[in-house]
Structures are given as structure tokens and as C-alpha cells.
PDB file of C-alpha atoms in Angstrom:
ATOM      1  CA  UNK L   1     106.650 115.989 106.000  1.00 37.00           C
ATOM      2  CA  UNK L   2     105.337 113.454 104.063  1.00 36.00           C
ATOM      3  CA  UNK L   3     105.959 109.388 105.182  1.00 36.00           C
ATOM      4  CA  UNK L   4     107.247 108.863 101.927  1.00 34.00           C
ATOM      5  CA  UNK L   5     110.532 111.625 102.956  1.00 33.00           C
ATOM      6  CA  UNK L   6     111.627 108.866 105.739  1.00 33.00           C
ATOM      7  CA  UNK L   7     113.234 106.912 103.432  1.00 32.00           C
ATOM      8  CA  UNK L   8     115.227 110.564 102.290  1.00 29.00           C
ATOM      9  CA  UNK L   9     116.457 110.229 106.116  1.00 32.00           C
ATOM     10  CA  UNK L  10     117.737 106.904 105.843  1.00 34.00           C
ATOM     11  CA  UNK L  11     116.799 104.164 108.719  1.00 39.00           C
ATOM     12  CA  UNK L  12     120.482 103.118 108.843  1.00 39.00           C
ATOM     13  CA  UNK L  13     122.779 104.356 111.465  1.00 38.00           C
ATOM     14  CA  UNK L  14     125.515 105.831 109.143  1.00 38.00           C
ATOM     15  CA  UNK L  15     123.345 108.573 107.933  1.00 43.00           C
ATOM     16  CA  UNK L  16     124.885 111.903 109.220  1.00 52.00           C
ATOM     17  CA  UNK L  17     121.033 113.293 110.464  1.00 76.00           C
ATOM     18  CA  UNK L  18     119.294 111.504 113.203  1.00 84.00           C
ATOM     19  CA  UNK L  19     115.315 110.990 113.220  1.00 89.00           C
ATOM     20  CA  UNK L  20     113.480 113.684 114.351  1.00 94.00           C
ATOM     21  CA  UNK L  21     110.961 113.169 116.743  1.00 96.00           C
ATOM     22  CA  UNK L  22     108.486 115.748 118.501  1.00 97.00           C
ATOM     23  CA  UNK L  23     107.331 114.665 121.691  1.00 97.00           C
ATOM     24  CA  UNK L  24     103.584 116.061 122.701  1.00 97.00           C
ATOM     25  CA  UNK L  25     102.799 115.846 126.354  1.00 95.00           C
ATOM     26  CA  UNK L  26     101.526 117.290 129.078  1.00 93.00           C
ATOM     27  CA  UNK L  27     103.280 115.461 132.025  1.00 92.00           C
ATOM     28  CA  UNK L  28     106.987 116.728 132.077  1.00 93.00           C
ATOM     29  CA  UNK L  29     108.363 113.687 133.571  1.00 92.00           C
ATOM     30  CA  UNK L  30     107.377 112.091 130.961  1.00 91.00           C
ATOM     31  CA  UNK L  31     108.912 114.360 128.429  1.00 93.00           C
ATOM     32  CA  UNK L  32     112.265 114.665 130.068  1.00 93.00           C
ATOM     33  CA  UNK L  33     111.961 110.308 130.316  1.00 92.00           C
ATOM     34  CA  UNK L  34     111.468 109.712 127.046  1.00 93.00           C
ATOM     35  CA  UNK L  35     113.774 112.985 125.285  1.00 93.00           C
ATOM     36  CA  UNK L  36     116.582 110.922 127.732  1.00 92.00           C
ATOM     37  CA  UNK L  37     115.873 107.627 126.387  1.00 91.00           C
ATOM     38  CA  UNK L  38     115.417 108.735 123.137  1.00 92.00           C
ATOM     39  CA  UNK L  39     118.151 110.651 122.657  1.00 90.00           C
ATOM     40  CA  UNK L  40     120.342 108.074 123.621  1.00 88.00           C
ATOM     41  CA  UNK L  41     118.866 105.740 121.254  1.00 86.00           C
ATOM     42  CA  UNK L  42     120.123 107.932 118.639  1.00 88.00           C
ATOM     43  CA  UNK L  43     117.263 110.138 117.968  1.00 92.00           C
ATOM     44  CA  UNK L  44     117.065 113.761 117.839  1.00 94.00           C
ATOM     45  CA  UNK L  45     113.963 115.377 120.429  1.00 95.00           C
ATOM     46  CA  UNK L  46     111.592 118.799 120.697  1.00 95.00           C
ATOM     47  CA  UNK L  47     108.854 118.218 123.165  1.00 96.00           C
ATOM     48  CA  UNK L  48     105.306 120.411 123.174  1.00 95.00           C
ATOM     49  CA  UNK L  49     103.158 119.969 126.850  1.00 93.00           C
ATOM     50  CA  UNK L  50      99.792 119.912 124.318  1.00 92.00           C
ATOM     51  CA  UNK L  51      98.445 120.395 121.219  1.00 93.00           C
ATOM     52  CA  UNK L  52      97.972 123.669 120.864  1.00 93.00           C
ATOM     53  CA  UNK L  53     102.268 124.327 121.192  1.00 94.00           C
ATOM     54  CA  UNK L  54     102.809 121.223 119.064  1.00 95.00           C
ATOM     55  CA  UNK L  55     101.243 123.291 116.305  1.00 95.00           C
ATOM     56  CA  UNK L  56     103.035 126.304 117.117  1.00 94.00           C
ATOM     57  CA  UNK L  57     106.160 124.095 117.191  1.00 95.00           C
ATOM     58  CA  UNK L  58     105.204 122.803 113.525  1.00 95.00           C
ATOM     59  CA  UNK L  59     105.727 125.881 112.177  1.00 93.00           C
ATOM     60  CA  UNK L  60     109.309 126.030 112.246  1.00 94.00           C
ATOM     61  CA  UNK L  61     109.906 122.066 113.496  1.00 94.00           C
ATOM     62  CA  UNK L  62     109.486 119.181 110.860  1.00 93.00           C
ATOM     63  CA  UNK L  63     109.441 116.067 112.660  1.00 94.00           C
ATOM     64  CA  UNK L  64     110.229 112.660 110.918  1.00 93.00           C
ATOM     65  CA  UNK L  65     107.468 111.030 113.489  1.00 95.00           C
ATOM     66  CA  UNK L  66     105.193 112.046 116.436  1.00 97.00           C
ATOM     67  CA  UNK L  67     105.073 110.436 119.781  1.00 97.00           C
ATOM     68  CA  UNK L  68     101.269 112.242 120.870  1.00 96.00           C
ATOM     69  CA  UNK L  69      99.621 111.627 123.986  1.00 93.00           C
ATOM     70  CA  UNK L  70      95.378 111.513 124.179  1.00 91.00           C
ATOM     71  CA  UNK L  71      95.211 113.378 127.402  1.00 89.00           C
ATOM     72  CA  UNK L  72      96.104 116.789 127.190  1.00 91.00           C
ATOM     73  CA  UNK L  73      94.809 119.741 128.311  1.00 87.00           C
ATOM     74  CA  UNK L  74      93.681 122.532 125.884  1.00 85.00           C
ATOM     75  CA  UNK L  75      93.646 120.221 122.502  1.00 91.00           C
ATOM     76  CA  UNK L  76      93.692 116.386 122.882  1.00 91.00           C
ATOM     77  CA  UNK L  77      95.855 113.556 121.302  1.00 93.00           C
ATOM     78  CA  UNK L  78      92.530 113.026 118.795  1.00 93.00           C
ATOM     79  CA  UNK L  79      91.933 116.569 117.667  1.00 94.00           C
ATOM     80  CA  UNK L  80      95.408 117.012 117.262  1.00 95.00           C
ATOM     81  CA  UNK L  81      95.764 114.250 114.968  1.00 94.00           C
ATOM     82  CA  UNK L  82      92.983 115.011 112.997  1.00 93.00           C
ATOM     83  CA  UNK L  83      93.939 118.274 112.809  1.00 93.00           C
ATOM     84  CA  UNK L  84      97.158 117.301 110.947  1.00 93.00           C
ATOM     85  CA  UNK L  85      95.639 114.879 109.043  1.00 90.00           C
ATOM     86  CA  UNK L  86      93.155 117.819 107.711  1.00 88.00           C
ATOM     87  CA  UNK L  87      95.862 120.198 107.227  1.00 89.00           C
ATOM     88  CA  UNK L  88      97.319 117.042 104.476  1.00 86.00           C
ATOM     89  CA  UNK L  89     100.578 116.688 107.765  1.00 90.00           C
ATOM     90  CA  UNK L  90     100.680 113.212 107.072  1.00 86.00           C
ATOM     91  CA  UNK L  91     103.626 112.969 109.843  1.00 91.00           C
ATOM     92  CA  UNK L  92     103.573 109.359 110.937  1.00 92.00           C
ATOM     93  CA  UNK L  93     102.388 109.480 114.878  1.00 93.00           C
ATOM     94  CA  UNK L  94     102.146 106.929 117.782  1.00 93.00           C
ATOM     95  CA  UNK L  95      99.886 107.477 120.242  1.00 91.00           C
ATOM     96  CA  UNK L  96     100.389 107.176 124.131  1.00 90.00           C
ATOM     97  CA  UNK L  97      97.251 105.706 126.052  1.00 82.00           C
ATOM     98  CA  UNK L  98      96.666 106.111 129.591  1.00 77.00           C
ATOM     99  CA  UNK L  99      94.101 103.246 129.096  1.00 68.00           C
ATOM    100  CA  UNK L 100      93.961 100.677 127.026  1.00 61.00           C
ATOM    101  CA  UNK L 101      90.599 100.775 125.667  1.00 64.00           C
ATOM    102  CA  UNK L 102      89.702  99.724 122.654  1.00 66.00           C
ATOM    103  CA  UNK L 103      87.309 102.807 121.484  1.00 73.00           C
ATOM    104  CA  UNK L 104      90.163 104.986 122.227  1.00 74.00           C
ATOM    105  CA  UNK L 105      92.945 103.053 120.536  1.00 74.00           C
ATOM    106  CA  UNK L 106      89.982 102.424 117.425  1.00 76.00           C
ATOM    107  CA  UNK L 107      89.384 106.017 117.690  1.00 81.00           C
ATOM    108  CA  UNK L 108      93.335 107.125 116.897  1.00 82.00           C
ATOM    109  CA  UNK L 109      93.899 105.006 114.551  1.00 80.00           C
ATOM    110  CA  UNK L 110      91.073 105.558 112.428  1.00 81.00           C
ATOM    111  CA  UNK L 111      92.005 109.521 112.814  1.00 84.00           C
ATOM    112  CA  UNK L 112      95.175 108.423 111.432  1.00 84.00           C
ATOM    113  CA  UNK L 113      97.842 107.098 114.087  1.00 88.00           C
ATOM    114  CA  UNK L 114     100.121 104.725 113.099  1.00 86.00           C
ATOM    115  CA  UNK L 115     100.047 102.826 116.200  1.00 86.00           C
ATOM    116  CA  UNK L 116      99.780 103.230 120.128  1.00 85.00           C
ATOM    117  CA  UNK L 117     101.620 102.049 123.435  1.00 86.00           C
ATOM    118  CA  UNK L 118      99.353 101.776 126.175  1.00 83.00           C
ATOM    119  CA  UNK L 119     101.097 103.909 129.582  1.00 82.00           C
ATOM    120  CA  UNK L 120     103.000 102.733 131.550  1.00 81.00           C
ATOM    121  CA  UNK L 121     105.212 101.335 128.515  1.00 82.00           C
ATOM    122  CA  UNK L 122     108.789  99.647 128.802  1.00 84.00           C
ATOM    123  CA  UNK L 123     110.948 102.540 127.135  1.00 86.00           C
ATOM    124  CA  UNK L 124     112.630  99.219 124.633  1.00 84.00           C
ATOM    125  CA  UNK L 125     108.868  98.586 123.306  1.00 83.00           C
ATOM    126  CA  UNK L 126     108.733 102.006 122.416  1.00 87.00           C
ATOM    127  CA  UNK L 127     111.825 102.489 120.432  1.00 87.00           C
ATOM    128  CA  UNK L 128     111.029  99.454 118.320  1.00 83.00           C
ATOM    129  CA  UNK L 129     107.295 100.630 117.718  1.00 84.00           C
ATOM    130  CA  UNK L 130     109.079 103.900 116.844  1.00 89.00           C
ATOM    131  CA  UNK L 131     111.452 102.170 114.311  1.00 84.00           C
ATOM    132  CA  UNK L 132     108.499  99.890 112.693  1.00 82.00           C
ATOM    133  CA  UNK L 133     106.580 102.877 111.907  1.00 84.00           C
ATOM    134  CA  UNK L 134     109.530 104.451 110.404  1.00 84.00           C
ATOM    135  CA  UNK L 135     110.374 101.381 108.323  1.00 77.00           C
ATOM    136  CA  UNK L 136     106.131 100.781 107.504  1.00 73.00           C
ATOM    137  CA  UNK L 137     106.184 104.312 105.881  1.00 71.00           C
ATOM    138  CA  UNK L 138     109.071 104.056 103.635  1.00 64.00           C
ATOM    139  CA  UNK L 139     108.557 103.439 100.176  1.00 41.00           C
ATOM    140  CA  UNK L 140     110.289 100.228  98.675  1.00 39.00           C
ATOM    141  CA  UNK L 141     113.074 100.632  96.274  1.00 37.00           C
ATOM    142  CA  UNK L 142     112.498  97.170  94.484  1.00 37.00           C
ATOM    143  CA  UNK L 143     111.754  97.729  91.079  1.00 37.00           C
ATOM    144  CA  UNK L 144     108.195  96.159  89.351  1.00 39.00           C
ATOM    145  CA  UNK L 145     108.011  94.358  92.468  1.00 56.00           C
ATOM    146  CA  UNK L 146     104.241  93.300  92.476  1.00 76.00           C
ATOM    147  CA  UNK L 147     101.789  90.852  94.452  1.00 88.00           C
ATOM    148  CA  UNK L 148      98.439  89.644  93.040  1.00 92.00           C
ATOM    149  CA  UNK L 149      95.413  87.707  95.144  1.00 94.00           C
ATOM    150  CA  UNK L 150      92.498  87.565  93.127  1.00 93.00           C
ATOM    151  CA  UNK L 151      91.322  91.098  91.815  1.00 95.00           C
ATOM    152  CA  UNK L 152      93.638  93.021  94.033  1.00 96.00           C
ATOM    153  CA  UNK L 153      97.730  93.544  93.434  1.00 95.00           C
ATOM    154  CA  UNK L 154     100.608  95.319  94.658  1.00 93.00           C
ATOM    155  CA  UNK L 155     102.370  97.293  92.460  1.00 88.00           C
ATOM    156  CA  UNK L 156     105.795  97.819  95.165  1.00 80.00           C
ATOM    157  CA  UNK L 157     107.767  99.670  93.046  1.00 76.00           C
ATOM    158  CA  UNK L 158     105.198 102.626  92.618  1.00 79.00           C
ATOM    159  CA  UNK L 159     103.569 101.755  96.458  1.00 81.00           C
ATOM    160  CA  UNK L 160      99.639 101.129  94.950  1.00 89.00           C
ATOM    161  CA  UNK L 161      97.120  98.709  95.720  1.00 94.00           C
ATOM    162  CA  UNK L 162      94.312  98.196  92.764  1.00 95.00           C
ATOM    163  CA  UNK L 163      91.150  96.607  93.721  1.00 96.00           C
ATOM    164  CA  UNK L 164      90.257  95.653  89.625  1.00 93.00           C
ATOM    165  CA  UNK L 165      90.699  99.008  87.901  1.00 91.00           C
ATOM    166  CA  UNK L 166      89.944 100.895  91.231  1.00 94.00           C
ATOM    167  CA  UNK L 167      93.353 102.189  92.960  1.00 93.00           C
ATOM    168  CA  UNK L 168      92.583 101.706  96.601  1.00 94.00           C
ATOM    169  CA  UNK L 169      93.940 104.556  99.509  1.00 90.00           C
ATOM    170  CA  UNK L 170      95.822 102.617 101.701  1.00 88.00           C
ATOM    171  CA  UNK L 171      97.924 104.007 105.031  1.00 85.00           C
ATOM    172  CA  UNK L 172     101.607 102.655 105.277  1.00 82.00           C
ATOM    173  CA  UNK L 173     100.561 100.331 107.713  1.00 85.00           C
ATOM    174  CA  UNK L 174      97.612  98.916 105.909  1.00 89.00           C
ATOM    175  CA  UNK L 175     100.077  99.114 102.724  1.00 90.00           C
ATOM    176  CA  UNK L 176     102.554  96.281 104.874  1.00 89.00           C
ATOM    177  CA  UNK L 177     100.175  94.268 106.509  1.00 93.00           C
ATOM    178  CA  UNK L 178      98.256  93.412 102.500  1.00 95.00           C
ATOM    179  CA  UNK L 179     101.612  92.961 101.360  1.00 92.00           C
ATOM    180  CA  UNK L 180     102.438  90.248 104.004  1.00 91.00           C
ATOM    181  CA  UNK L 181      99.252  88.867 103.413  1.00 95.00           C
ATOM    182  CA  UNK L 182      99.283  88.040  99.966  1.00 94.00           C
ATOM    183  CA  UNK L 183     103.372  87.244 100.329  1.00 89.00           C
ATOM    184  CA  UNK L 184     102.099  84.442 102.137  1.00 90.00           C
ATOM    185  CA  UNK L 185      98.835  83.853 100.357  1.00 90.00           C
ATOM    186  CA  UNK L 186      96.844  80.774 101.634  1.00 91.00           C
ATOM    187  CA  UNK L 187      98.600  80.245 104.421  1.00 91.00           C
ATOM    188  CA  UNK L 188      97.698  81.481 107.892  1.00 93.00           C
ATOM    189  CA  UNK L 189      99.755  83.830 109.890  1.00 92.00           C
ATOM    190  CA  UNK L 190      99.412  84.374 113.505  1.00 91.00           C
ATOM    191  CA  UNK L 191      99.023  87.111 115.582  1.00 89.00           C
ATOM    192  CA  UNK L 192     103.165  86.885 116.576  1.00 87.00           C
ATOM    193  CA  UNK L 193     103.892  86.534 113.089  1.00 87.00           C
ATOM    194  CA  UNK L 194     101.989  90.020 111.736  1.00 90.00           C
ATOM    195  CA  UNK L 195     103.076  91.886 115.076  1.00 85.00           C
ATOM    196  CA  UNK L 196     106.933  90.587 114.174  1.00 82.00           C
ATOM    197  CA  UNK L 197     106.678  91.267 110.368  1.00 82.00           C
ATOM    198  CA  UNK L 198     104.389  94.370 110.020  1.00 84.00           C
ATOM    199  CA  UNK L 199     104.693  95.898 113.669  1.00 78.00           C
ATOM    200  CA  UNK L 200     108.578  94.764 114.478  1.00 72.00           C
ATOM    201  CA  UNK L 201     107.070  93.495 118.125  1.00 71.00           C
ATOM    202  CA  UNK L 202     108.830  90.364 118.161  1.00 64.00           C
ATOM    203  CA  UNK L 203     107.731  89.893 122.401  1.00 60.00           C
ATOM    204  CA  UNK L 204     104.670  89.215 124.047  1.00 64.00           C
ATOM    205  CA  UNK L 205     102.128  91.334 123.988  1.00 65.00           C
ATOM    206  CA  UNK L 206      98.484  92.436 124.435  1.00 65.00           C
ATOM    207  CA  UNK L 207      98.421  94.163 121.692  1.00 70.00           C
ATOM    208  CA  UNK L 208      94.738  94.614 119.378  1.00 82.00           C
ATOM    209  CA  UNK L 209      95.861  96.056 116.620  1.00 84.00           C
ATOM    210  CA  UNK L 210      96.207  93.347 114.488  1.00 89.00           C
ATOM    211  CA  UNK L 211      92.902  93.096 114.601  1.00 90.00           C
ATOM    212  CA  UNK L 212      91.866  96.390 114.477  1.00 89.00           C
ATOM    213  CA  UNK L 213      94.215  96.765 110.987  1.00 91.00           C
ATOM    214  CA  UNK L 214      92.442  93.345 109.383  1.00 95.00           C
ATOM    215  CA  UNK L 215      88.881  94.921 109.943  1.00 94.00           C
ATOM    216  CA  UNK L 216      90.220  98.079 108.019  1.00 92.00           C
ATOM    217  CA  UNK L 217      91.753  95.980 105.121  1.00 96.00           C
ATOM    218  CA  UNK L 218      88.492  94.096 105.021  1.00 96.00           C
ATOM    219  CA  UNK L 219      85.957  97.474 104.895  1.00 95.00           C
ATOM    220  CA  UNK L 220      88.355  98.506 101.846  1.00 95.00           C
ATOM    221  CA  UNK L 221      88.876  95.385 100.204  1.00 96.00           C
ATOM    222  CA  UNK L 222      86.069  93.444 100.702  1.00 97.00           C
ATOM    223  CA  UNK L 223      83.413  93.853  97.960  1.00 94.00           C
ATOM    224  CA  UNK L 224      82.111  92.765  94.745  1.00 93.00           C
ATOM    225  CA  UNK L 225      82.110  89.102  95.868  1.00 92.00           C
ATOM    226  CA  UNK L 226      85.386  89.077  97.417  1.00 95.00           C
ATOM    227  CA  UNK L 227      85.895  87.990 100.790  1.00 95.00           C
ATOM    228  CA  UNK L 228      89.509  86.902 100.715  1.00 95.00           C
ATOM    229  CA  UNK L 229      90.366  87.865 104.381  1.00 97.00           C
ATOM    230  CA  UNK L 230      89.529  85.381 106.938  1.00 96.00           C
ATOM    231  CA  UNK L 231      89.940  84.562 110.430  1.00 95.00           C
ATOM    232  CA  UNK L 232      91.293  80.984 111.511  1.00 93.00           C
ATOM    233  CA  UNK L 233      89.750  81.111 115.083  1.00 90.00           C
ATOM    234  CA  UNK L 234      92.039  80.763 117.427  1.00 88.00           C
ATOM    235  CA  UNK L 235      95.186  80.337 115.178  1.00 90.00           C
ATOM    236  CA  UNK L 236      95.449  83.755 112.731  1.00 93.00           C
ATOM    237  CA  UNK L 237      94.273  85.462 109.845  1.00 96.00           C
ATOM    238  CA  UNK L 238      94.747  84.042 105.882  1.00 96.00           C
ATOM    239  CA  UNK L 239      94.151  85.869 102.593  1.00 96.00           C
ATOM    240  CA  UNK L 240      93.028  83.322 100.039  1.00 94.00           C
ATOM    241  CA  UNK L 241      92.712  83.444  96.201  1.00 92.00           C
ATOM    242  CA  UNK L 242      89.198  82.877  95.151  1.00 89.00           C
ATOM    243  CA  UNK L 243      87.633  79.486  94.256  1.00 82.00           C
ATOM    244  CA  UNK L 244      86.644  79.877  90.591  1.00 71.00           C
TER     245      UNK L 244
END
């Protein structure tokens, strides 16, 4: 399933179908922890103890999301993920991370996670990472909704990013985080802010991928001159229109 079907799903809680979510794992407490909490957060659970069965489960199984851990036996978290991503699954996924290293978490995400949660995780920060994923890959309703910061815009109501006459291939969550951006052109945003508006982590946290996420809008969207995205040591990141 496509991101772009979550919205078919709704996000509200009146819709008759719950989320589906399949759970890939090799620890069973694990598994059994978070099909409990999950079901009782209103989501609907299958669970796979690696890679290799979360395929086989795929066949007949069409998650809304995937919750994927990197240590598994047989097939990991990565070659899982890119196997889906090859196969054109673009099933939005978080990752579980028995470390939080940044090569790993760099490493997922550029194989096409959404996001990660670092183990052991409060089962509260998961469900909200969960439900900012889910929100990050709908497609806005808003009609010519569009955003412009020097030769890039937004067009929201058909979900594309042009770079001049170049469209640029954006993931949902690269999608939100250039749309905050140049919603708040010229001014700076902090880390709380993006996690808050993009991520929907609105508590502390440790978390890189703010970071990680500018450095990808910046490979993709910096060139021909432009160099819009900037860091503000020490306070957040900025998009600015170009000085002419």
C-alpha cells in the first residue's frame, strides 16, 4: 500500500477500520508488549519474528505502517526495508534500534524508514511517532495550496516540490519538513519546533533526525547557486529567500 492510501483510512477515530500495523521482531516479548499496547490504542496488529515471515505475511497482509526492528535473525531491519522499497512497497515503516547510533539510524532512513525509536522506548513515544508518520504521509486536501522560496515551490494540492522546471522526489517526511520551512520562511525554527510540527514529538528528546532530514533536503535542494537552508548554531535551522 501506497502512503498516499492512509488518508483512504482516515486518521480520525470515527472511521469504522482501525490502522493496520505489522509488527517485525524477533524478541516475542516484545511483540506481545507492543500488539497489547497497541491494540489498546486503537490499532489493529499481525506480528512476523523476522524478515523473511514479514514477507511471507505481505502476501496476504497489507499493513497501513511497519514497526521493523534492525536486529533480526535470517534478514535484518535494513535488507528488509530495502527490499520493500525495491519491490515499489512504499509502506511507511519505523524502525526499532537497539542502539542509538547514528550510522545505523542514517543507514534506515536513507533505505527509506520514516523514522526510528531507539530500544528501550516509552510505549506513549511510540504511538505518537506512529501517528506522525501516518499524518506525514497523507496527502493534503487543500486545494492550489502552494509555497514558494526562491526557485523552489510547493504545489499542496497535487503534493510536488519543483526545483525551477525540475520536479524534485521527495519522501513524506522530507515533503513536511520543506513545507514548514518555507511556511515560516526567514525565520528560524528550533529543533522542538520541527520535532513538534513535522515529527508530533512535542517532549524532550535526543532525537537526530532533524538533522539527519535537513542534510537530505539540502543534497536535493541545494544547487545552482542556491543555498537557502542554513543552520543558526545553537538556536535552529532557517530557509531564506535569496538576496537578489
Amino acid at each position: 500500500m501506497s502512503p498516499k492510501t492512509c488518508k483512504a483510512r482516515g486518521m480520525n477515530s470515527s472511521h469504522t477500520q482501525p490502522i493496520k500495523i505489522l509488527i517485525v521482531d524477533d524478541e516475542a516479548g516484545v511483540r506481545e508488549l507492543l500488539k497489547d499496547a497497541l491494540k489498546l490504542a486503537g490499532f489493529e496488529t499481525q506480528a512476523a519474528n523476522d524478515g523473511m515471515s514479514a514477507l511471507t505475511a505481505l502476501r496476504s497482509y497489507t499493513p497501513d505502517i511497519m514497526i521493523i526492528d534492525i536486529n533480526m535473525p535470517l534478514m535484518d531491519g535494513f535488507e528488509l526495508v530495502e527490499r520493500l522499497r525495491k519491490n515499489g512497497n512504499e509502506v511507511p515503516v519505523l524502525m526499532l534500534s537497539a542502539r542509538a547510533d547514528r550510522v545505523d539510524v542514517t543507514r534506515g532512513l536513507t533505505l527509506g524508514a520514516d523514522d526510528y525509536v531507539v530500544k528501550p522506548f516509552g510505549l506513549e513515544e511510540l504511538v505518537l511517532r506512529l501517528k506522525a508518520i501516518l499524518r506525514r504521509s497523507q496527502i493534503s486536501g487543500a486545494p492550489n495550496a502552494s509555497l514558494k522560496c526562491g526557485p523552489i515551490s510547493i504545489d499542496d494540492s497535487t503534493h510536488t516540490v519543483n526545483f525551477s522546471d525540475d520536479v524534485i522526489d521527495l519522501s513524506p517526511t522530507e515533503y513536511r519538513l520543506l513545507q514548514v520551512l518555507i511556511e515560516n520562511k526567514n525565520r528560524v525554527l528550533s529543533k522542538t519546533v520541527l520535532l513538534d510540527d513535522v515529527w508530533g514529538i512535542n517532549f524532550e528528546s535526543e532525537s537526530t533526525v532533524v538533522d539527519t532530514y535537513i542534510s537530505y533536503l539540502r543534497k536535493k535542494l541545494h544547487r545552482d547557486g542556491f543555498e537557502g537552508i542554513k543552520t543558526i548554531r545553537g538556536v535552529g535551522f532557517v530557509i531564506q529567500e535569496p538576496k537578489k
